[in-house]
Amino acid sequence: MHTRDCTLFRRLRLRPWTSALLLALASNSLHASGQAVPASNVSNDSAKDTARDSSTQTASGAAVGQPTAPQAATAVHLSVLPAPLPASVTQGINVDTRSKAILTHLNEVIRYYRMMVAPIQKTGEPSDMLYAEQAQAEATRAAQLAFQASRDEAALLARIQNKARAAVTQAPQTETQKLAVVQLGVRQQMQDLQSQLTATDAKMSAPTRHPDPQLPLEKQALEGRLKLAQATFDALTKVAGVSTAQTNSGLQGDINRLQHAAPELVDKTVKPVVGTIEPLGSLRDAGVATQAEVLFQLLGADRAIEQRIRESQVLHDQAVDMRTPLLKILHATVEAGQTLQSTTTALPAVKSKGAVASDAAALASTKKAYDELTEAFTTISDVSVPISQEVLLLEQAQGNLVSWRSAVEAERATILHSLLARVFSIALILSLLYGVGSLWQRATIRYVQDLRRRRQLLLVRRLVVGFLSGIVLIGGFVTQFNSLATFAGFITAGIAVGLQTMLLSVAAYFFIVGRYGVSVGDRITVAGVTGDVVEVGLVRFYMMELIGSGTELHPTGRVAVFANSVLFQSGTPLYKQLPGTDYVWHEITLKLKPDSDYEPATKLIYGAVASVYGEYKARIDEQHRQVEKWMDTAMESPGMAARLQLSDGLQYAILYPVEIAAASETDERIVTKIMAAISSNAVAMQAVDGLPTLRAVVKG
């Protein structure tokens, strides 16, 4: 076996004698059927079939029928082109430069395809779904055409003279073609044997009086030869497949490896998933936060579409550059035809036999040249079809993307208009609320003279305006509360635990400002501290501390601060004056001698106290009437009460009300009156045992 044959089979990882046996077996089988193995004796159609099989095997991953595979007719035309092509046709084409350009273009195509199938819009109109689906379909088809055009051009570049690689690639390609030719011959033999077997079956089944006894023997022989041819064909197919796998290198191998990065281009059952788009109509009445989020999403979609438009233009320019060498070859082919036409001369009318034979040879040569140019022109035209379709498809994709961008810009303008209108509405409502609050404040200050009632109304104003403002802001900015329900629950629980004292104080505030609450100026006693209230807040109240002994209380200069929640503490009672009253009860006590006549003395003492009480009794009665009117119920009128008691001997005690503001002066006058009355009456002096004692019945 020839050295090149051994090298080839060594590359195919087959033993040389195994391949030789296969070739010999195939050759003998073909000779036995009356067919020849050399390619020169194979018909034109058989040569085309052989070339198509070889091209399909060489392009691994691009079998006939796949969307990225070259067209069968184009592969046939490429296979019958002379290798290398004439330099006059391929002048100026650098194979290495074009190969790098093809791989660069395919890399850009894959990146563009990945970019286009990625969802970019979450909100929009139903038409945006159509734009997205059309963009993905166009990107998929453009990528398929790019791989198809790249394989066609790679096959064309393989027939352009490149001295740097001719020594490396020429031998394996020749042996592979030999295997393909033999395989085609075996296939043709199988078809002939099948036809003969069918004819024999027809003869055997035909009705006849004298059947031929040789027909069954012929049928058995044909079946045996058909099985042998089938086994030979299967073996050659395996050898050719291994040859293809081992020789799948260079530009075609790089193209196949790039195609593996996007296997969905070949598998028609795998389609890119278009992301769902939320309808824009339901968001026009959404809150400011939702509309702002949608607006930013549309801005991002606009930028993404703009990026895809730029990428489409880059691919379009690359595709045009890839088509340029093909157009140059077409122009060179046309020019070669015109040159051939101009060099052709008409034959003379009368010629000798030698001249006629020479002219016939010249005409045959000219016809062959025309046929070669026609085949080359047809092939290059077929090769340029996929890349031209890719150019047109990229232009359509750009138009679709431009329309999509216009639709997104219109949607963005709609959302922006709705957002601005909602913000303006919120601002208008807040302005109205603050205007009403300002009128409320002015009316309260002007028409409410009671400071306590004025403070309450102003506080209610702040609460109402603040609450309504919060409702407007929350309702304006947020409209979807479903996702906030769980989060709001945790937040509420945390606030309730962390701010329970403050919340309790806020709740107690409404009891403080109630009917029996505490107001500024009230004298109260809480937690053992007595004082006058100077400020009532939402969380705390302030009181000026008072201290003293007996009936005298004086400011200490300190302010006691209590949380409103002190009202809910069981061990800390709060005492205050009845609303509308400004008096307290004092008691004056005198010791009496049991063995004396003390009745005149008691009358004298009672009269002295009554004379002083009579001076302010009318004011006490007026306060009592105001309390009855305020409480809407009858109450016992305050007044003097005298009694004898034996707590510490015989004592005479008189209980009387006294105004808080003049308590000290009133007590002083009563004591003076009693002492003067006793000193001026001898009977009273004999009955009284010691000085009078004065005390406050209730402190403060």
XYZ file of C-alpha atoms in Angstrom:
700
model
C 0.000 0.000 0.000
C 1.152 3.508 -0.710
C 2.801 5.495 2.086
C 0.071 8.164 2.009
C -2.580 5.469 2.377
C -0.822 4.063 5.426
C -0.563 7.536 6.914
C -4.256 8.163 6.347
C -5.361 4.898 7.945
C -2.989 5.498 10.835
C -4.711 8.855 11.373
C -8.052 7.066 11.168
C -6.808 4.741 13.952
C -7.424 1.748 11.661
C -5.037 -0.962 10.657
C -3.783 -0.500 7.042
C -4.688 -4.043 6.108
C -8.255 -3.501 7.393
C -8.794 -0.473 5.178
C -7.088 -2.164 2.255
C -9.354 -5.138 2.683
C -12.400 -2.861 2.671
C -11.239 -1.071 -0.461
C -10.379 -4.327 -2.212
C -13.666 -5.873 -1.194
C -15.563 -2.857 -2.464
C -13.551 -2.835 -5.706
C -14.124 -6.526 -6.365
C -17.783 -6.122 -5.635
C -18.024 -3.234 -8.044
C -16.073 -5.078 -10.770
C -18.295 -8.083 -10.305
C -21.325 -5.938 -11.007
C -19.728 -4.377 -14.052
C -18.919 -0.984 -12.443
C -15.581 0.779 -12.177
C -14.090 2.344 -9.101
C -12.202 5.328 -10.570
C -13.990 8.617 -10.227
C -13.495 9.401 -13.905
C -15.975 6.657 -14.827
C -18.623 7.749 -12.356
C -21.504 9.672 -13.821
C -21.966 13.361 -13.167
C -24.929 12.752 -10.843
C -22.971 10.149 -8.893
C -20.080 12.571 -8.518
C -22.458 15.160 -7.137
C -23.858 12.644 -4.640
C -20.329 11.722 -3.622
C -19.387 15.339 -3.125
C -22.527 15.981 -1.096
C -21.795 13.019 1.188
C -18.194 14.142 1.598
C -19.217 17.701 2.381
C -21.788 16.535 4.923
C -19.293 14.273 6.655
C -16.611 16.914 6.720
C -18.876 19.482 8.391
C -19.389 17.756 11.737
C -22.554 18.973 13.415
C -23.949 20.326 10.149
C -25.757 17.351 8.694
C -28.097 17.860 5.791
C -31.469 19.080 7.004
C -30.185 21.091 9.941
C -30.944 24.823 9.822
C -27.249 25.706 10.115
C -26.093 23.276 7.419
C -25.292 24.360 3.848
C -27.903 23.703 1.216
C -27.446 20.372 -0.560
C -27.264 21.982 -4.005
C -24.669 24.480 -2.789
C -22.560 21.688 -1.301
C -22.714 19.797 -4.599
C -21.644 22.841 -6.591
C -18.789 23.535 -4.190
C -17.556 19.961 -4.415
C -17.200 20.035 -8.202
C -15.278 23.309 -8.292
C -11.645 22.955 -9.275
C -9.224 23.037 -6.381
C -7.584 25.444 -6.310
C -9.697 28.018 -8.101
C -7.990 30.051 -10.809
C -5.874 32.841 -9.376
C -7.493 35.315 -11.767
C -10.836 34.733 -10.072
C -9.628 34.742 -6.443
C -7.067 37.498 -6.771
C -6.689 39.600 -3.607
C -8.408 37.131 -1.235
C -6.347 36.206 1.831
C -7.602 32.909 3.240
C -6.220 33.430 6.762
C -7.659 36.942 7.034
C -11.051 35.781 5.814
C -11.000 32.839 8.243
C -10.369 35.153 11.187
C -13.126 37.474 9.973
C -15.566 34.541 9.773
C -14.780 33.405 13.329
C -15.033 36.968 14.639
C -18.405 37.344 12.967
C -19.669 34.078 14.443
C -18.564 35.139 17.919
C -20.484 38.383 17.509
C -23.482 36.446 16.181
C -23.550 34.180 19.241
C -23.248 37.174 21.584
C -26.004 38.952 19.682
C -28.189 35.843 19.819
C -27.708 35.500 23.583
C -28.496 39.169 23.979
C -31.673 38.971 21.931
C -33.142 35.894 23.633
C -32.661 37.429 27.098
C -35.876 39.135 28.330
C -35.445 42.879 28.777
C -38.945 44.199 29.488
C -41.154 43.357 32.462
C -43.948 45.870 31.902
C -45.577 47.025 28.685
C -48.329 46.559 26.170
C -49.280 43.232 24.510
C -47.591 44.438 21.321
C -44.268 44.397 23.157
C -44.587 40.625 23.456
C -44.903 40.446 19.672
C -41.851 42.673 19.234
C -39.855 40.472 21.631
C -40.929 37.236 19.938
C -40.162 38.643 16.494
C -36.760 39.887 17.661
C -35.911 36.461 19.078
C -37.092 34.690 15.917
C -35.062 37.039 13.719
C -31.988 36.624 15.914
C -32.338 32.835 15.762
C -32.726 32.820 11.993
C -29.864 35.302 11.546
C -27.576 33.090 13.641
C -28.555 30.029 11.593
C -27.884 31.877 8.345
C -24.562 33.106 9.726
C -23.399 29.548 10.442
C -24.706 28.363 7.075
C -22.934 31.190 5.240
C -19.752 30.607 7.248
C -19.676 26.927 6.302
C -20.287 27.776 2.647
C -17.521 30.349 2.613
C -15.208 28.008 4.533
C -15.765 25.365 1.847
C -15.070 27.998 -0.799
C -11.902 29.158 0.949
C -10.718 25.541 0.987
C -10.562 25.746 -2.838
C -8.505 28.904 -2.869
C -4.753 28.384 -3.110
C -3.042 28.830 0.254
C 0.538 27.570 0.130
C 1.021 27.738 3.878
C -1.482 24.972 4.525
C -1.526 23.075 1.219
C 1.094 20.590 2.377
C -0.803 19.846 5.578
C -4.341 19.431 4.333
C -3.993 18.103 0.789
C -3.230 14.434 1.537
C -6.053 13.740 4.054
C -8.623 15.404 1.800
C -7.583 13.217 -1.182
C -7.874 9.926 0.747
C -11.198 10.964 2.231
C -12.517 11.697 -1.232
C -11.368 8.263 -2.395
C -13.332 6.627 0.401
C -16.369 8.697 -0.521
C -16.142 7.669 -4.199
C -15.896 3.982 -3.272
C -18.795 4.372 -0.867
C -20.866 5.935 -3.636
C -20.022 3.060 -5.954
C -21.133 0.521 -3.365
C -24.368 2.423 -2.884
C -24.976 2.396 -6.636
C -24.265 -1.338 -6.699
C -26.810 -1.866 -3.910
C -29.410 0.015 -5.908
C -28.695 -2.080 -9.025
C -28.862 -5.328 -7.065
C -32.128 -4.251 -5.496
C -33.531 -3.503 -8.953
C -32.419 -6.914 -10.250
C -33.914 -8.604 -7.198
C -37.218 -6.821 -7.783
C -37.231 -7.881 -11.439
C -36.484 -11.500 -10.473
C -39.355 -11.480 -7.973
C -41.643 -10.157 -10.684
C -40.616 -12.963 -13.061
C -41.146 -15.596 -10.404
C -44.590 -14.274 -9.522
C -45.719 -14.022 -13.155
C -48.091 -16.870 -14.219
C -46.431 -19.233 -16.698
C -46.779 -22.854 -17.779
C -43.046 -23.558 -17.694
C -41.341 -21.748 -14.767
C -37.618 -21.192 -15.085
C -35.790 -23.347 -12.517
C -32.822 -20.905 -12.530
C -34.838 -17.999 -11.080
C -34.721 -19.174 -7.440
C -30.977 -19.689 -7.745
C -30.534 -16.201 -9.221
C -32.615 -14.731 -6.397
C -30.456 -16.418 -3.768
C -27.301 -15.185 -5.468
C -28.655 -11.629 -5.691
C -29.655 -11.657 -2.023
C -26.181 -12.836 -1.021
C -24.481 -10.162 -3.128
C -26.862 -7.523 -1.676
C -26.009 -8.548 1.893
C -22.303 -8.399 1.075
C -22.685 -4.952 -0.494
C -24.668 -3.767 2.519
C -21.966 -4.989 4.905
C -19.311 -3.310 2.782
C -21.277 -0.074 2.709
C -21.696 -0.125 6.500
C -17.983 -0.678 7.008
C -17.085 2.127 4.609
C -19.562 4.405 6.371
C -17.829 3.764 9.702
C -14.424 4.400 8.153
C -15.644 7.588 6.516
C -17.183 8.719 9.816
C -13.910 8.176 11.675
C -12.086 9.984 8.887
C -14.439 12.887 9.234
C -13.980 13.033 13.013
C -10.192 12.899 12.717
C -9.933 15.478 9.942
C -12.479 17.907 11.401
C -9.973 20.662 12.012
C -9.168 24.068 10.647
C -11.878 26.589 9.889
C -14.687 24.034 9.609
C -13.744 22.573 12.991
C -13.713 26.013 14.599
C -17.158 26.721 13.154
C -18.481 23.431 14.524
C -17.055 24.147 17.963
C -18.627 27.593 17.982
C -21.953 26.055 17.036
C -21.798 23.896 20.173
C -22.074 27.126 22.191
C -25.633 27.524 20.879
C -27.050 24.013 20.393
C -30.612 25.351 20.316
C -29.909 26.738 16.837
C -29.912 23.151 15.561
C -32.607 21.656 17.779
C -35.893 22.994 16.441
C -37.808 21.729 19.468
C -35.943 24.080 21.799
C -37.300 27.600 21.557
C -36.291 30.639 23.612
C -38.757 31.503 26.333
C -40.181 35.005 26.077
C -40.495 36.613 29.515
C -43.946 37.560 30.722
C -44.879 41.232 30.558
C -47.202 42.822 33.092
C -49.944 44.842 31.374
C -49.304 48.554 31.481
C -52.996 49.467 31.712
C -53.318 48.162 35.274
C -50.387 50.323 36.398
C -51.696 53.687 35.252
C -53.678 53.965 38.496
C -50.907 52.536 40.675
C -49.047 54.449 43.345
C -46.088 56.741 42.888
C -43.623 54.067 44.014
C -44.966 51.472 41.560
C -45.115 53.931 38.670
C -41.589 55.149 39.401
C -40.362 51.540 39.398
C -42.105 50.908 36.069
C -40.627 54.123 34.662
C -37.095 53.013 35.542
C -37.805 49.573 34.052
C -38.897 51.186 30.790
C -35.767 53.356 30.807
C -33.674 50.202 31.206
C -35.600 48.493 28.401
C -35.023 51.518 26.156
C -31.277 51.393 26.795
C -31.222 47.618 26.204
C -33.063 47.981 22.889
C -30.674 50.755 21.843
C -27.742 48.458 22.628
C -29.302 45.721 20.495
C -29.776 48.165 17.621
C -26.075 49.051 17.748
C -25.125 45.379 17.883
C -27.375 44.667 14.889
C -25.602 47.397 12.944
C -22.209 45.909 13.835
C -23.333 42.483 12.627
C -24.796 44.039 9.497
C -21.477 45.690 8.674
C -19.591 42.442 9.299
C -22.004 40.509 7.085
C -21.547 43.056 4.308
C -17.765 42.678 4.652
C -18.107 38.888 4.453
C -20.178 39.216 1.293
C -17.670 41.540 -0.397
C -15.136 38.803 -1.417
C -17.953 36.754 -2.923
C -19.086 39.723 -4.973
C -15.516 40.250 -6.106
C -15.295 36.621 -7.252
C -18.596 37.017 -9.119
C -17.320 40.148 -10.842
C -14.056 38.401 -11.702
C -15.998 35.430 -13.100
C -18.114 37.732 -15.275
C -14.999 39.514 -16.495
C -13.358 36.161 -17.287
C -16.418 35.194 -19.332
C -16.309 38.475 -21.208
C -12.596 37.993 -21.878
C -13.239 34.473 -23.122
C -16.016 35.750 -25.354
C -13.795 38.424 -26.856
C -11.046 35.896 -27.672
C -13.447 33.533 -29.421
C -13.333 33.904 -33.233
C -15.770 32.701 -35.851
C -14.835 29.662 -37.979
C -14.257 30.175 -41.754
C -16.856 28.857 -44.150
C -14.572 26.415 -46.020
C -11.779 24.605 -44.200
C -9.608 21.616 -44.640
C -10.108 18.479 -42.623
C -7.180 19.315 -40.303
C -8.462 22.823 -39.707
C -11.935 21.495 -38.975
C -10.526 19.065 -36.412
C -8.480 21.856 -34.797
C -11.504 24.168 -34.644
C -13.592 21.393 -33.136
C -11.001 20.911 -30.401
C -10.933 24.683 -29.807
C -14.732 24.808 -29.592
C -14.726 21.923 -27.130
C -12.111 23.681 -25.014
C -14.104 26.916 -25.165
C -17.298 25.113 -24.185
C -15.496 23.493 -21.265
C -14.211 26.897 -20.149
C -17.728 28.330 -20.390
C -19.078 25.400 -18.387
C -16.463 25.911 -15.690
C -17.226 29.640 -15.490
C -20.949 28.925 -15.401
C -20.476 26.363 -12.627
C -18.262 28.776 -10.698
C -20.732 31.643 -11.103
C -23.646 29.436 -10.025
C -21.721 28.133 -7.022
C -20.581 31.563 -5.834
C -24.132 32.846 -6.276
C -25.440 30.007 -4.120
C -22.761 30.693 -1.512
C -23.670 34.390 -1.386
C -27.384 33.676 -0.820
C -27.204 32.895 2.956
C -25.009 35.889 3.749
C -27.277 38.129 1.665
C -30.294 36.760 3.510
C -28.504 37.458 6.783
C -27.915 41.066 5.724
C -31.575 41.528 4.838
C -32.705 39.817 8.042
C -30.473 42.056 10.163
C -31.956 45.087 8.438
C -35.436 43.793 9.264
C -34.313 43.163 12.838
C -33.103 46.749 13.090
C -36.465 47.994 11.839
C -38.282 45.796 14.355
C -36.048 47.032 17.179
C -36.588 50.654 16.153
C -40.360 50.110 16.218
C -40.040 48.394 19.585
C -38.013 51.307 20.949
C -40.639 53.774 19.707
C -43.361 51.769 21.466
C -41.350 51.688 24.702
C -40.733 55.439 24.485
C -44.475 56.020 24.046
C -45.189 53.803 27.071
C -42.547 55.646 29.067
C -44.140 58.990 28.176
C -47.536 57.651 29.268
C -46.213 56.429 32.616
C -44.294 59.678 33.155
C -47.438 61.711 32.482
C -49.436 59.532 34.886
C -46.693 59.786 37.519
C -46.516 63.579 37.305
C -50.313 63.818 37.463
C -50.376 61.653 40.580
C -47.609 63.655 42.266
C -49.475 66.875 41.445
C -52.686 65.396 42.885
C -50.914 64.415 46.103
C -49.372 67.878 46.415
C -52.764 69.511 45.801
C -54.536 67.377 48.420
C -51.781 68.030 50.974
C -52.017 71.754 50.269
C -55.772 71.637 50.869
C -55.254 69.737 54.118
C -52.688 72.207 55.395
C -54.943 75.069 54.319
C -57.855 73.625 56.281
C -55.522 73.062 59.223
C -54.382 76.680 59.081
C -57.991 77.913 59.035
C -58.784 75.596 61.942
C -55.859 77.011 63.914
C -56.828 80.624 63.261
C -60.466 80.010 64.132
C -59.496 78.247 67.360
C -57.175 81.033 68.459
C -59.735 83.689 67.606
C -62.973 82.225 68.927
C -61.910 79.854 71.757
C -60.890 81.850 74.838
C -60.466 78.945 77.242
C -56.786 78.045 77.119
C -57.411 74.447 78.065
C -60.059 73.978 75.379
C -57.889 75.820 72.860
C -54.954 73.516 73.491
C -57.210 70.503 73.087
C -58.609 71.743 69.769
C -55.153 72.557 68.449
C -53.943 69.122 69.465
C -56.903 67.507 67.726
C -56.079 69.623 64.666
C -52.528 68.297 64.593
C -53.741 64.740 64.958
C -56.384 65.047 62.240
C -54.107 66.825 59.761
C -51.249 64.434 60.432
C -53.448 61.349 60.122
C -55.070 62.510 56.879
C -51.682 63.532 55.464
C -50.308 60.093 56.268
C -53.284 58.424 54.592
C -52.811 60.582 51.478
C -49.086 59.869 51.301
C -49.464 56.135 51.874
C -52.355 55.857 49.428
C -50.507 57.963 46.868
C -47.169 56.187 47.039
C -48.225 52.605 47.711
C -51.214 50.753 46.261
C -50.135 47.122 46.596
C -50.124 46.117 50.248
C -50.169 42.345 49.787
C -46.416 42.029 49.848
C -46.206 44.352 52.869
C -48.676 42.450 55.050
C -46.172 40.085 56.678
C -43.512 42.745 56.956
C -45.987 45.202 58.476
C -47.045 42.560 61.008
C -43.486 42.074 62.226
C -42.908 45.817 62.328
C -46.083 46.380 64.332
C -45.160 43.681 66.834
C -41.676 45.127 67.244
C -43.008 48.637 67.750
C -45.591 47.414 70.257
C -42.926 45.661 72.338
C -40.209 48.278 72.088
C -42.434 51.318 72.580
C -45.052 49.886 74.907
C -44.467 52.556 77.582
C -44.723 55.353 75.062
C -47.811 53.838 73.447
C -49.388 53.473 76.883
C -48.603 57.109 77.600
C -50.201 58.188 74.330
C -53.300 56.157 75.189
C -53.389 57.684 78.691
C -53.214 61.157 77.196
C -56.769 60.806 75.924
C -57.906 59.985 79.467
C -56.020 62.962 80.841
C -57.706 65.402 78.460
C -61.077 63.772 79.092
C -63.962 64.910 81.298
C -62.279 64.070 84.590
C -58.785 64.621 83.268
C -55.974 66.935 84.213
C -55.584 70.441 82.848
C -53.087 73.219 83.351
C -53.560 74.895 86.767
C -55.024 71.878 88.520
C -53.562 70.900 91.868
C -53.029 67.191 91.955
C -51.314 64.597 94.061
C -49.666 61.653 92.315
C -47.125 59.170 93.646
C -46.949 61.143 96.892
C -46.079 64.413 95.126
C -48.448 67.404 95.324
C -48.245 70.266 92.892
C -49.905 72.470 90.299
C -50.003 71.215 86.687
C -48.062 73.500 84.326
C -48.022 71.441 81.088
C -49.846 68.427 79.654
C -48.116 66.720 76.718
C -48.882 63.784 74.480
C -46.517 61.531 76.425
C -45.754 63.383 79.696
C -47.245 66.002 81.994
C -45.384 68.503 84.173
C -46.307 69.847 87.620
C -44.771 72.425 89.939
C -43.932 70.690 93.211
C -45.463 72.063 96.433
C -44.322 71.269 99.948
C -45.310 72.435 103.421
C -46.703 71.462 106.802
C -50.212 71.780 108.039
C -52.313 73.927 105.778
C -49.413 75.849 104.170
C -47.959 74.662 100.814
C -45.110 76.478 99.048
C -43.375 75.904 95.689
C -40.037 74.127 95.957
C -38.746 75.512 92.658
C -38.705 72.075 91.101
C -40.832 70.622 88.301
C -41.954 67.018 88.600
C -42.331 65.112 85.327
C -44.557 62.049 85.091
C -45.349 59.812 82.133
C -49.010 59.742 81.242
C -48.908 55.972 81.707
C -48.801 56.589 85.494
C -52.593 56.651 85.311
C -52.593 52.904 84.557
C -50.339 51.966 87.472
C -52.390 50.397 90.229
C -50.058 51.394 93.072
C -49.862 55.064 92.082
C -53.216 56.824 92.604
C -53.779 60.332 91.309
C -55.772 62.927 93.275
C -57.071 66.182 91.842
C -59.626 68.833 92.579
C -63.144 68.291 91.364
C -63.481 70.278 88.144
C -64.869 73.733 88.863
C -63.989 73.758 92.569
C -61.282 75.850 94.196
C -61.639 75.059 97.874
C -60.378 72.548 100.429
C -61.542 71.495 103.866
C -59.808 72.614 107.038
C -60.548 71.642 110.621
C -59.974 73.627 113.861
C -60.000 71.717 117.161
C -60.134 72.964 120.805
C -59.807 70.923 123.987
C -62.593 71.323 126.563
C -62.670 70.651 130.294
C -65.166 67.863 130.994
C -66.250 69.263 134.396
C -66.977 72.747 133.051
C -69.921 74.321 131.303
C -68.574 74.144 127.765
C -71.789 74.751 125.816
C -71.526 78.572 125.866
C -67.908 78.219 124.785
C -68.812 76.038 121.785
C -71.441 78.505 120.664
C -69.008 81.358 120.987
C -66.333 79.515 118.975
C -68.813 78.430 116.275
C -70.003 82.014 115.897
C -66.447 83.274 115.465
C -65.767 80.764 112.666
C -69.139 81.426 111.041
C -68.473 85.161 110.950
C -65.334 84.626 108.902
C -66.872 81.894 106.687
C -69.814 84.124 105.904
C -67.504 86.532 104.066
C -66.698 84.007 101.245
C -69.605 81.576 101.587
C -71.254 82.988 98.447
C -68.218 82.114 96.315
C -68.158 78.580 97.674
C -71.854 78.178 96.869
C -71.296 79.483 93.319
C -68.563 76.914 92.733
C -70.898 74.235 94.040
C -73.632 75.249 91.607
C -71.147 75.163 88.711
C -70.096 71.655 89.707
C -73.717 70.479 89.842
C -74.360 72.005 86.443
C -71.236 70.454 84.955
C -71.923 67.027 86.454
C -75.677 67.309 85.835
C -76.489 65.841 89.246
C -77.449 67.100 92.715
C -74.755 67.224 95.384
C -74.685 68.188 99.047
C -73.789 71.818 99.520
C -70.505 72.505 101.302
C -70.743 74.250 104.661
C -69.546 74.355 108.269
C -69.916 71.268 110.454
C -69.230 71.124 114.252
C -68.974 68.126 116.517
C -67.698 66.942 119.859
C -65.164 64.135 119.817
C -63.250 62.092 122.352
C -60.201 61.062 120.329
C -57.782 62.779 122.744
C -59.984 63.853 125.564
C -63.015 66.029 125.113
C -62.581 68.102 121.968
C -64.687 70.458 119.952
C -63.962 70.348 116.163
C -65.310 72.615 113.438
C -64.953 71.548 109.731
C -65.229 74.358 107.177
C -64.346 74.939 103.489
C -61.679 77.453 102.600
C -60.583 78.847 99.224
C -57.224 77.504 98.174
C -55.929 80.860 97.035
C -56.696 82.492 100.439
C -56.398 79.509 102.743
C -53.648 80.939 104.952
C -55.328 84.329 105.420
C -58.672 82.689 106.173
C -57.169 80.358 108.785
C -55.350 83.287 110.398
C -58.512 85.342 110.667
C -60.479 82.404 112.117
C -57.822 81.767 114.775
C -57.739 85.480 115.650
C -61.519 85.621 115.967
C -61.625 82.547 118.217
C -58.852 83.812 120.508
C -60.509 87.211 120.810
C -63.883 85.667 121.618
C -62.438 83.358 124.291
C -60.388 86.083 125.948
C -63.418 88.355 126.229
C -65.635 85.706 127.865
C -64.777 84.302 131.341
C -67.067 81.277 130.970
C -65.390 80.331 127.724
C -61.973 80.761 129.283
C -62.954 78.366 132.088
C -64.245 75.743 129.584
C -61.371 75.816 127.079
C -58.282 73.822 127.942
C -55.408 75.048 125.786
C -54.932 76.661 122.388
C -56.838 75.660 119.211
C -55.313 73.214 116.729
C -55.696 73.793 112.944
C -55.164 71.137 110.279
C -56.107 70.342 106.682
C -58.507 67.456 106.332
C -57.182 66.647 102.796
C -53.640 67.749 101.943
C -53.395 70.222 99.093
